[in-house]
XYZ file of C-alpha atoms in Angstrom:
686
model
C -12.199 -3.020 -27.811
C -8.939 -2.344 -26.040
C -7.269 0.876 -25.133
C -3.937 -0.385 -26.091
C -1.027 1.473 -24.313
C -2.433 0.818 -20.811
C -2.356 4.493 -20.281
C -5.533 4.311 -18.237
C -6.843 7.910 -18.557
C -9.563 8.820 -16.399
C -8.883 5.675 -14.402
C -10.501 3.297 -16.967
C -9.578 0.905 -19.682
C -11.665 -0.611 -22.247
C -10.544 -4.121 -21.944
C -11.052 -7.194 -19.768
C -14.395 -8.210 -18.025
C -15.543 -6.211 -15.109
C -18.294 -6.619 -12.728
C -21.441 -4.489 -13.246
C -21.075 -0.976 -11.809
C -23.823 1.583 -11.500
C -21.386 4.651 -12.121
C -21.946 7.618 -14.213
C -19.602 8.329 -17.248
C -20.771 5.159 -19.050
C -20.598 7.268 -22.288
C -16.975 6.792 -22.454
C -16.341 5.476 -25.958
C -19.874 4.201 -25.677
C -18.898 1.609 -23.357
C -20.451 0.953 -19.913
C -18.430 0.314 -16.857
C -19.632 -3.157 -16.986
C -17.493 -3.431 -20.064
C -14.464 -1.566 -18.499
C -11.739 -3.252 -16.379
C -12.133 -3.687 -12.607
C -8.963 -4.080 -10.643
C -8.193 -5.565 -7.129
C -4.507 -4.228 -6.568
C -5.831 -0.965 -4.950
C -8.453 -2.392 -2.575
C -8.213 -6.167 -2.599
C -11.874 -6.072 -3.960
C -13.084 -5.794 -7.564
C -13.590 -2.125 -8.143
C -13.941 -0.312 -11.358
C -10.910 1.945 -12.381
C -13.158 4.798 -12.836
C -14.179 4.419 -9.099
C -10.804 4.025 -7.223
C -9.061 7.210 -6.192
C -5.552 5.596 -6.678
C -3.561 5.702 -9.867
C -3.696 2.419 -11.331
C -2.714 1.137 -14.771
C -3.839 -2.114 -16.476
C -2.131 -3.770 -19.415
C -3.912 -6.965 -20.935
C -2.659 -9.837 -22.790
C -3.605 -7.880 -26.075
C -1.596 -4.820 -25.011
C 1.627 -7.105 -24.547
C 0.912 -8.978 -27.687
C 0.623 -5.964 -30.053
C 3.759 -4.595 -28.783
C 5.861 -7.643 -28.697
C 6.914 -7.043 -25.187
C 8.798 -10.033 -23.653
C 9.848 -8.780 -20.200
C 8.477 -6.691 -17.401
C 11.064 -3.918 -18.020
C 9.688 -3.521 -21.594
C 6.299 -3.112 -19.984
C 7.158 -0.752 -17.231
C 8.963 1.611 -19.694
C 5.437 2.422 -20.954
C 3.900 3.354 -17.614
C 3.622 7.249 -17.126
C 5.895 8.540 -14.616
C 8.010 5.476 -14.576
C 11.480 4.752 -16.096
C 13.908 1.960 -16.021
C 17.213 2.851 -14.436
C 20.163 0.598 -15.451
C 23.392 0.704 -13.220
C 26.319 -1.844 -13.583
C 24.455 -3.984 -11.149
C 21.192 -4.249 -13.106
C 17.799 -2.712 -13.537
C 15.787 -0.724 -11.018
C 12.908 1.636 -11.473
C 12.320 5.459 -11.063
C 8.739 6.317 -10.169
C 7.302 9.874 -10.124
C 10.633 11.486 -9.031
C 11.696 8.681 -6.502
C 14.753 7.966 -8.433
C 16.546 5.669 -6.086
C 14.182 2.750 -5.321
C 17.101 0.848 -4.009
C 20.124 -0.751 -5.330
C 18.101 -4.007 -5.274
C 14.849 -2.560 -5.990
C 13.931 -2.790 -2.345
C 11.148 -0.271 -2.753
C 9.158 -2.192 -5.344
C 6.784 -5.090 -4.803
C 6.293 -7.499 -7.793
C 3.540 -10.061 -7.330
C 2.430 -13.092 -9.355
C -1.145 -13.828 -8.653
C -1.118 -11.918 -5.363
C 2.307 -13.592 -4.179
C 5.302 -11.273 -3.584
C 8.007 -12.913 -5.989
C 10.993 -10.634 -4.626
C 14.251 -12.280 -4.661
C 14.187 -11.814 -0.910
C 17.787 -12.791 -0.377
C 18.736 -9.709 -2.379
C 15.925 -7.483 -1.003
C 13.443 -7.336 -3.725
C 13.355 -7.321 -7.621
C 15.386 -5.145 -9.956
C 18.823 -6.722 -9.307
C 20.956 -8.061 -12.206
C 18.256 -8.200 -14.692
C 15.463 -9.639 -12.435
C 12.958 -7.437 -14.259
C 13.380 -9.651 -17.086
C 12.676 -12.953 -15.409
C 9.021 -12.278 -14.721
C 6.973 -14.021 -17.374
C 4.511 -11.381 -18.776
C 3.687 -13.782 -21.824
C 1.729 -15.833 -19.305
C -0.268 -12.923 -18.132
C -3.880 -12.291 -18.817
C -3.294 -8.854 -17.350
C -0.828 -6.748 -15.314
C -2.107 -4.404 -12.730
C 0.245 -1.697 -11.657
C -0.329 0.892 -8.550
C 1.537 3.953 -8.860
C 2.852 5.259 -5.442
C 2.916 3.689 -2.029
C 0.551 0.928 -1.045
C 1.562 -0.181 2.350
C -1.838 -0.420 3.857
C -2.598 -3.585 1.963
C 0.745 -4.794 0.619
C 3.072 -4.047 3.528
C 6.919 -3.617 3.486
C 8.618 -2.306 0.428
C 5.349 -1.066 -1.298
C 7.238 2.254 -1.358
C 7.022 3.493 -5.081
C 5.206 1.060 -7.097
C 3.285 -2.315 -6.830
C 2.907 -4.744 -9.709
C 0.539 -7.757 -9.850
C 0.956 -10.067 -12.791
C -2.103 -12.146 -13.050
C -1.588 -15.575 -14.817
C -4.053 -16.847 -17.403
C -6.345 -19.416 -16.338
C -6.511 -23.093 -17.872
C -9.749 -22.253 -19.768
C -8.354 -19.044 -20.994
C -5.267 -20.937 -22.464
C -7.576 -23.879 -23.505
C -4.819 -25.864 -25.314
C -1.268 -24.927 -26.255
C 0.271 -21.404 -26.811
C 3.618 -20.967 -28.101
C 5.639 -17.884 -28.666
C 9.162 -17.368 -30.183
C 10.849 -14.023 -30.542
C 14.347 -13.159 -31.736
C 16.231 -9.872 -31.658
C 19.110 -8.652 -33.783
C 21.133 -7.934 -30.627
C 21.549 -11.598 -29.918
C 18.386 -11.890 -27.855
C 15.766 -14.644 -27.976
C 12.665 -15.666 -25.985
C 11.024 -19.129 -26.465
C 7.859 -19.464 -24.405
C 5.217 -22.239 -24.261
C 2.100 -22.582 -21.965
C -0.561 -25.237 -21.575
C -3.855 -24.915 -20.072
C -6.985 -27.096 -19.984
C -10.144 -27.488 -17.973
C -11.151 -31.077 -16.910
C -14.515 -30.604 -15.364
C -13.906 -28.974 -11.970
C -10.179 -29.375 -12.244
C -8.028 -27.017 -14.260
C -4.199 -27.437 -15.116
C -1.674 -24.847 -16.051
C 2.018 -25.208 -17.062
C 4.489 -22.895 -18.714
C 8.130 -22.609 -19.690
C 9.833 -19.382 -20.787
C 13.439 -18.603 -21.346
C 15.209 -15.195 -22.060
C 18.587 -14.280 -23.432
C 18.847 -10.648 -22.611
C 21.737 -8.379 -23.945
C 21.844 -5.294 -21.892
C 23.345 -1.732 -22.562
C 26.487 -1.177 -24.425
C 28.662 0.072 -21.626
C 31.954 -0.111 -23.433
C 32.734 3.560 -23.664
C 31.808 5.038 -20.103
C 33.421 8.180 -18.667
C 34.835 7.268 -15.444
C 36.710 10.407 -14.275
C 37.450 13.796 -15.410
C 40.874 15.479 -16.361
C 42.198 18.641 -14.731
C 41.343 20.535 -18.050
C 37.750 19.248 -17.818
C 37.889 16.606 -20.521
C 36.554 13.252 -19.783
C 38.473 10.101 -19.165
C 36.771 7.237 -21.138
C 37.582 3.570 -20.851
C 37.155 1.816 -24.062
C 36.376 -1.611 -22.437
C 35.158 -4.502 -24.704
C 34.053 -6.372 -21.624
C 30.924 -4.105 -21.444
C 29.980 -4.235 -25.185
C 27.211 -6.911 -24.536
C 26.784 -7.960 -20.957
C 23.935 -10.414 -21.074
C 21.760 -12.635 -18.861
C 20.249 -16.027 -19.546
C 17.066 -16.599 -17.376
C 14.207 -19.018 -17.299
C 10.926 -19.412 -15.443
C 8.875 -22.487 -15.020
C 5.438 -22.037 -13.575
C 2.566 -24.684 -13.100
C -0.602 -25.015 -11.007
C -3.781 -27.262 -10.412
C -6.999 -25.726 -9.243
C -10.275 -26.949 -8.232
C -13.510 -25.133 -8.978
C -11.574 -21.988 -9.317
C -11.561 -21.725 -5.535
C -8.384 -23.860 -4.581
C -5.039 -23.639 -6.327
C -1.763 -25.245 -5.522
C 1.162 -24.366 -7.649
C 4.935 -24.036 -7.901
C 7.341 -21.664 -9.578
C 11.097 -21.902 -10.342
C 13.152 -19.103 -11.603
C 16.794 -18.656 -12.485
C 18.854 -15.524 -13.174
C 22.315 -16.339 -14.742
C 24.057 -13.062 -15.926
C 27.099 -10.835 -15.740
C 27.112 -8.327 -13.002
C 29.064 -6.076 -10.702
C 32.294 -5.790 -12.775
C 34.461 -2.800 -12.411
C 34.374 -0.370 -15.203
C 38.153 -0.815 -15.710
C 38.134 -4.631 -15.564
C 39.110 -6.774 -18.484
C 37.243 -9.862 -17.261
C 33.552 -9.961 -16.653
C 31.863 -11.183 -13.492
C 28.833 -13.368 -12.971
C 25.761 -13.817 -11.000
C 23.693 -16.978 -10.587
C 20.508 -16.987 -8.526
C 17.801 -19.616 -8.126
C 14.320 -19.305 -6.584
C 11.803 -21.759 -5.966
C 8.229 -21.074 -4.711
C 5.470 -23.351 -3.637
C 2.032 -21.752 -3.022
C -1.461 -22.529 -1.885
C -4.432 -20.355 -2.379
C -8.178 -20.616 -1.281
C -10.985 -18.206 -2.290
C -14.233 -19.364 -0.669
C -17.502 -17.575 -0.306
C -18.933 -18.298 3.204
C -22.180 -16.516 2.849
C -23.678 -14.134 0.285
C -22.062 -11.317 2.033
C -18.936 -12.940 3.401
C -15.822 -14.222 1.630
C -12.710 -15.786 2.940
C -9.318 -15.520 1.155
C -6.219 -17.454 2.105
C -2.859 -17.125 0.526
C 0.370 -18.794 1.720
C 3.614 -19.633 -0.020
C 7.167 -20.988 0.895
C 10.015 -19.346 -1.027
C 13.749 -20.157 -1.113
C 16.353 -18.049 -2.785
C 20.135 -19.171 -3.290
C 23.075 -17.162 -4.690
C 25.608 -19.773 -6.152
C 28.946 -18.536 -4.497
C 30.989 -20.691 -7.067
C 29.193 -18.790 -9.947
C 28.670 -15.391 -8.373
C 31.566 -12.905 -8.311
C 32.784 -9.538 -9.542
C 36.260 -8.978 -11.020
C 38.492 -5.806 -10.607
C 41.610 -6.453 -12.650
C 42.994 -2.986 -11.741
C 43.555 -4.386 -8.068
C 43.926 -7.960 -8.946
C 40.825 -8.664 -6.910
C 37.801 -11.036 -7.314
C 34.775 -10.605 -4.965
C 32.828 -13.819 -4.447
C 29.266 -13.455 -3.224
C 27.348 -15.852 -0.963
C 23.830 -15.227 0.380
C 20.406 -16.874 0.564
C 17.103 -16.696 2.216
C 13.862 -18.674 3.039
C 10.498 -17.166 3.723
C 7.176 -18.598 4.717
C 4.022 -16.183 4.339
C 0.420 -16.662 5.346
C -2.287 -14.058 4.609
C -5.792 -14.461 5.864
C -8.460 -11.947 4.653
C -12.049 -11.646 5.270
C -14.329 -9.404 2.901
C -17.744 -8.582 4.315
C -20.179 -6.645 2.189
C -22.237 -5.299 5.043
C -24.628 -3.407 2.748
C -24.877 -1.846 -0.718
C -23.054 1.226 0.902
C -20.377 -0.508 3.123
C -17.626 -3.159 2.479
C -15.128 -4.243 4.903
C -11.782 -5.951 4.276
C -9.801 -7.188 7.164
C -6.898 -9.531 7.453
C -4.119 -10.995 9.333
C -0.586 -11.474 7.926
C 2.384 -13.521 9.192
C 5.872 -13.869 7.766
C 8.913 -15.928 8.925
C 12.126 -15.308 7.275
C 15.438 -17.052 7.534
C 18.302 -15.274 5.926
C 21.875 -15.635 5.310
C 23.375 -12.059 4.902
C 25.602 -11.268 1.952
C 29.263 -12.405 2.507
C 31.787 -10.884 0.206
C 35.491 -11.903 0.268
C 38.222 -10.016 -1.494
C 40.713 -12.385 -2.820
C 43.439 -12.591 -5.321
C 42.263 -12.303 -8.815
C 41.209 -15.645 -10.224
C 37.781 -16.648 -11.450
C 38.531 -20.371 -11.013
C 36.170 -21.524 -8.249
C 38.535 -24.230 -7.378
C 41.096 -21.744 -6.506
C 39.060 -18.843 -4.971
C 38.778 -18.365 -1.264
C 35.161 -19.156 -0.275
C 33.340 -16.080 1.464
C 33.176 -16.291 5.315
C 29.653 -17.076 6.314
C 27.855 -14.369 8.283
C 25.546 -15.295 11.163
C 22.221 -16.386 9.777
C 19.190 -14.429 10.967
C 15.649 -15.511 11.714
C 12.777 -12.972 11.865
C 8.977 -13.146 12.388
C 6.789 -10.265 11.118
C 3.163 -9.820 12.076
C 0.498 -7.377 10.611
C -3.095 -6.732 10.850
C -5.080 -4.601 8.522
C -8.591 -3.275 8.120
C -10.153 -1.297 5.256
C -13.608 0.302 4.861
C -15.270 1.174 1.580
C -18.187 3.473 1.575
C -20.537 4.332 -1.323
C -23.552 6.149 0.057
C -24.743 7.160 -3.527
C -23.786 6.225 -6.976
C -21.462 9.392 -7.643
C -19.548 9.184 -4.417
C -16.925 6.560 -3.111
C -14.696 6.727 -0.183
C -11.933 4.319 1.072
C -9.932 4.239 4.266
C -7.665 1.900 5.956
C -4.813 0.966 8.517
C -2.292 -1.530 8.833
C -0.186 -2.281 11.898
C 3.210 -4.104 11.524
C 5.311 -5.550 14.186
C 8.397 -7.700 14.328
C 10.404 -9.943 16.631
C 13.590 -8.143 15.482
C 14.331 -4.937 17.315
C 15.942 -3.445 14.232
C 12.520 -3.387 12.603
C 10.190 -1.243 14.656
C 6.537 -1.339 14.469
C 4.678 0.828 11.752
C 1.235 2.307 11.189
C 0.399 2.549 7.545
C -2.912 4.521 6.887
C -4.768 5.267 3.639
C -7.600 7.668 2.857
C -9.161 8.390 -0.527
C -12.445 9.588 -2.249
C -13.773 9.852 -5.752
C -16.675 12.292 -6.479
C -18.423 12.556 -9.880
C -20.014 16.116 -9.894
C -21.368 15.492 -13.396
C -21.712 12.846 -15.765
C -18.502 13.983 -17.510
C -16.351 15.218 -14.577
C -14.828 13.349 -11.654
C -12.539 14.502 -8.796
C -10.307 12.050 -6.898
C -8.318 12.710 -3.708
C -5.949 9.991 -2.336
C -3.367 9.571 0.432
C -1.170 6.655 1.074
C 1.769 5.644 3.097
C 4.558 3.144 2.499
C 7.784 2.115 4.293
C 10.971 0.228 3.411
C 12.601 -1.521 6.549
C 16.410 -1.699 6.669
C 17.528 -4.887 4.574
C 19.281 -7.886 6.300
C 22.698 -6.640 5.332
C 22.085 -2.871 5.932
C 23.530 -1.784 9.212
C 25.674 -4.886 9.540
C 29.410 -5.111 9.394
C 30.568 -5.664 5.849
C 34.294 -5.114 5.089
C 34.850 -1.323 5.435
C 31.279 -0.508 6.452
C 30.635 -0.456 10.162
C 27.829 -1.783 11.900
C 24.938 0.384 12.730
C 22.026 -1.333 14.730
C 20.104 1.985 14.886
C 18.834 2.252 11.389
C 15.219 3.371 11.125
C 12.808 2.424 8.195
C 12.610 4.658 5.223
C 8.920 6.085 4.910
C 6.941 7.819 2.273
C 3.695 9.810 2.560
C 2.102 10.510 -0.756
C -0.828 12.745 -1.664
C -2.430 13.229 -5.130
C -5.424 15.139 -6.488
C -6.773 14.083 -9.860
C -9.244 15.672 -12.195
C -10.811 13.552 -15.071
C -13.241 14.318 -17.934
C -14.510 13.013 -21.293
C -15.289 15.196 -24.247
C -17.676 14.257 -27.066
C -17.474 10.463 -26.131
C -14.064 10.369 -28.093
C -11.384 12.095 -25.658
C -10.482 11.313 -22.204
C -8.336 13.806 -20.204
C -6.665 13.133 -16.896
C -4.665 15.637 -14.844
C -2.943 14.861 -11.554
C -0.836 16.667 -9.152
C 1.260 14.748 -6.543
C 3.230 15.601 -3.489
C 5.441 13.121 -1.526
C 7.505 13.412 1.701
C 10.267 11.013 2.122
C 11.888 10.525 5.440
C 14.995 8.688 6.890
C 16.635 7.716 3.505
C 19.435 5.291 4.142
C 22.729 5.992 2.696
C 26.466 5.492 3.248
C 28.589 8.249 4.798
C 32.267 8.508 5.871
C 33.102 7.189 9.446
C 36.116 7.643 11.629
C 35.588 4.395 13.824
C 38.387 1.882 14.150
C 38.938 -0.413 11.258
C 36.114 1.070 9.299
C 35.622 3.939 6.834
C 32.056 4.048 5.925
C 28.812 3.655 7.996
C 25.169 3.389 6.754
C 22.827 5.880 8.368
C 19.611 7.681 7.897
C 21.033 10.562 6.262
C 18.361 12.586 4.515
C 14.700 13.623 3.987
C 13.153 14.950 0.531
C 10.021 16.331 -0.779
C 8.903 15.633 -4.267
C 6.151 17.379 -6.251
C 5.039 17.057 -9.739
C 2.012 16.809 -12.297
C 0.876 14.600 -15.000
C -1.475 15.193 -17.856
C -2.873 12.491 -20.041
C -4.987 12.412 -23.167
C -6.536 9.430 -24.939
C -8.178 10.277 -28.226
C -10.014 7.808 -30.395
C -10.317 9.335 -34.001
C -11.906 6.191 -35.337
C -12.299 2.488 -34.878
C -9.058 2.187 -36.476
C -6.895 4.907 -35.003
C -6.111 5.711 -31.337
C -3.709 8.318 -29.850
C -2.210 8.495 -26.441
C -0.044 11.100 -24.670
C 0.976 11.526 -21.154
C 3.301 14.288 -20.088
C 4.857 14.611 -16.541
C 7.074 16.839 -14.512
C 8.706 16.190 -11.201
C 11.048 18.087 -8.991
C 12.303 17.658 -5.397
C 13.862 19.410 -2.419
C 16.402 17.978 -0.028
C 14.969 18.817 3.533
C 18.335 18.430 5.113
C 20.101 20.911 3.144
C 17.219 22.961 1.680
C 18.639 22.533 -1.753
C 16.909 21.450 -4.978
C 17.909 17.994 -6.114
C 16.539 17.506 -9.561
C 15.165 14.169 -10.051
C 16.552 11.716 -12.504
C 14.215 12.469 -15.312
C 12.311 15.691 -14.645
C 10.504 16.105 -17.917
C 8.889 13.050 -19.586
C 6.424 12.594 -22.467
C 4.835 9.331 -23.644
C 3.189 9.286 -27.121
C 1.638 6.378 -28.724
C -0.409 5.766 -31.917
C -2.307 2.734 -32.548
C -3.480 1.930 -36.233
C -5.622 -1.075 -37.211
C -5.703 -0.948 -41.087
C -7.086 -4.386 -41.335
C -8.872 -6.633 -38.931
C -5.875 -8.941 -38.666
C -3.198 -6.078 -38.560
C -2.293 -3.736 -35.696
C 0.597 -1.272 -35.913
C 1.806 0.452 -32.660
C 4.322 3.289 -32.608
C 5.559 4.127 -29.066
C 7.674 7.082 -28.242
C 9.192 7.994 -24.916
C 10.733 11.485 -24.761
C 13.098 12.361 -21.903
C 14.560 15.943 -21.208
C 17.236 16.820 -18.793
C 18.088 13.433 -17.410
C 20.223 14.154 -14.609
C 20.339 15.167 -10.772
C 21.376 18.403 -9.509
C 24.367 19.820 -11.322
C 26.677 19.978 -8.385
C 26.378 16.365 -7.492
C 25.667 14.355 -10.656
C 28.610 12.510 -12.358
C 30.985 15.237 -13.555
C 28.448 17.909 -13.051
C 25.692 16.349 -15.311
C 28.038 16.386 -18.239
C 26.913 12.590 -19.061
C 23.331 13.711 -19.417
C 21.513 13.964 -22.832
C 18.032 14.418 -24.069
C 16.750 11.635 -25.982
C 13.743 9.917 -27.525
C 13.074 6.006 -27.516
C 10.960 5.105 -30.453
C 9.458 1.584 -30.808
C 7.517 0.555 -33.988
C 5.676 -2.843 -33.958
C 3.405 -4.602 -36.386
C 1.391 -7.739 -35.529
C -0.670 -9.973 -37.811
C -3.250 -12.428 -36.725
C -4.289 -15.479 -38.912
C -0.932 -14.926 -41.008
C -0.651 -16.545 -44.404
C -4.336 -17.479 -43.828
C -3.508 -19.829 -41.291
C -5.720 -19.635 -38.544
C -4.241 -18.935 -35.032
C -0.771 -18.132 -36.433
C 0.357 -14.765 -35.317
C 3.407 -12.740 -36.553
C 5.193 -9.815 -34.881
C 7.630 -7.317 -36.479
C 9.307 -4.760 -34.295
C 11.969 -2.185 -34.295
C 13.233 -1.182 -30.809
C 15.095 2.151 -30.634
C 14.060 3.199 -34.102
C 16.342 6.259 -34.262
C 19.175 4.433 -32.591
C 19.346 7.028 -29.782
C 22.150 6.990 -27.091
C 20.754 7.599 -23.802
C 23.486 9.262 -21.766
C 26.248 7.354 -20.087
C 26.177 5.516 -16.774
C 27.295 6.727 -13.407
C 27.470 3.118 -11.821
C 27.553 4.689 -8.346
C 24.421 5.237 -6.017
C 24.700 8.693 -4.410
C 26.022 8.689 -0.882
C 25.955 12.318 -0.122
C 22.976 13.678 2.003
C 22.496 16.211 -0.628
C 21.884 13.702 -3.485
C 19.224 11.216 -2.658
C 18.772 9.810 -6.202
C 20.500 7.519 -8.581
C 22.447 9.407 -11.230
C 22.379 6.925 -13.927
C 20.074 6.375 -16.880
C 20.943 3.796 -19.612
C 18.297 1.269 -20.330
C 19.406 0.164 -23.732
C 21.357 1.768 -26.507
C 21.519 0.295 -30.104
C 18.702 -0.262 -32.606
C 17.162 -3.871 -32.156
C 15.049 -5.702 -34.837
C 12.598 -8.276 -33.384
C 10.631 -10.953 -35.207
C 8.308 -13.352 -33.626
C 5.802 -16.079 -33.951
C 2.803 -16.978 -31.889
C 0.735 -20.072 -32.484
C -2.446 -21.369 -30.646
C -3.163 -25.018 -30.722
C -6.921 -25.964 -29.771
C -8.110 -22.514 -30.173
C -7.888 -19.307 -28.527
């Protein structure tokens, strides 16, 4: 059985294969915790979701399949407390009121099989549709940690950590192929091969996406003296699109040693002025080679080794933005290389104690962004190439230690500390602690307490001289301290209820302010600190074997500590509602609804005082059929995205720079109704 929305209420999902756990509450849906999922994203050890104090959600291959999801942005929209923010520069996320996770998503960690796959030249995932180039169709499961996770995951584990775990060769066992097409000129062909040959396993996949983004053709860009909005009806923004693809393969021996590679390309429109009549372009290539070892040394000691080399390049001939109002073309040139080694030892000292310790090393070589304003032409042969910035090398070191303590079956505690240092003076050392506990005070009630810290160092371009932005070598890292208390229960083995309150302190937020220095008008500084508080309540109810209902409501609010003013978060009121119906063993119908109220920042600083904000509901209806037309292993998908054709409120393409507004003001993930149809076929069995 699968609890299909991935809303892991009570910290447990009924999917996947988990290690045996001697915990109470094994009457949940008549499933023992041996049948529930275990996760590693929170502790780097396999622990039941009912045990760990962190908020973690798990989405399985079935969850992805029965909803017809094709990209990570589709999946993230379903996570409680998370929203997708779409600026004119691409997608980023809002998590539990932390609305500005960075223009380039620099406060997000996305991993594939434990390897950070950030487009490091641009800071991290989220930029220019990058959320749509992580292949979730290859995933056997996706684990998502809400909140900071710096103790185990290091830099940029600020708001959310995502680990996409690829299917193994024996799980594919042949060839799987998917083809999905959307009425908004979108398509996703995907094929993967996996086979076990004795001790050796081979995996290979290819996926391509054509993604059509929001209709931004009628965006208010200013306000008249009488209060009316000035709207540019710009056909250039009717269907900005991206054409991305991902190739991934690996060979493994005895499921202990794995050597693999991955190549990904993003080719999309980006960064074009709202008043431009010509679209811009962005082309980014990333290649990765990785090597993993997972080796038991003794019955109690296990060694884990992960390393990868990653190179990211932005093609300066095919990456530019256009502003026809100023007859300007902005060419972009940047790139990066990184090499990472992570050594970890796990020591099960006794039934009560488990120790996890590791040493981490990263070398990065980066070419900071170079942008040249030139006379307007998109012809690469006529454009002036950007002037190259000085390349930078940096070495980062970290050691970490974590202790897990289970003195009895109804109590679990975890504590840890990570120390980070760098050869670059702009990146000061950091201490990242964590502390959490879970206590079952009866078979049906559990209390969880959790504290975690995260940080985001200044990126390679922040603080540097860039056009009208003055250099500032004194930037400090942004930090977040997050606290949460969760109470969970089960009623009559049919209904799970989870309630969480959370509180976060964010310090040294980086923003751009005015500057009176010679030759510059702006400078990046640590401009503000904020506190965020909120609550989530989730209910999962199984009416019968054929009907399940899920609901999660959340509220967030925040205070700017610099001005002592309320700064309402991007979406303060959220409600996720899902219904799963299985009328026939081969048919599943899923109806997901995402309700958002008051999507704006504080009225004094949002675009036009919040006039662009509207309440809305995104409704997706999907039906899937296995063994279609009585053909074994042929699956059909029918889906209607944005069933009610809601408009989501227009975009403010700016990132706020005033110390009183620390959050992005835009919200616009998609707009028009979209009909999807798809096929999935398995060759050689599932």
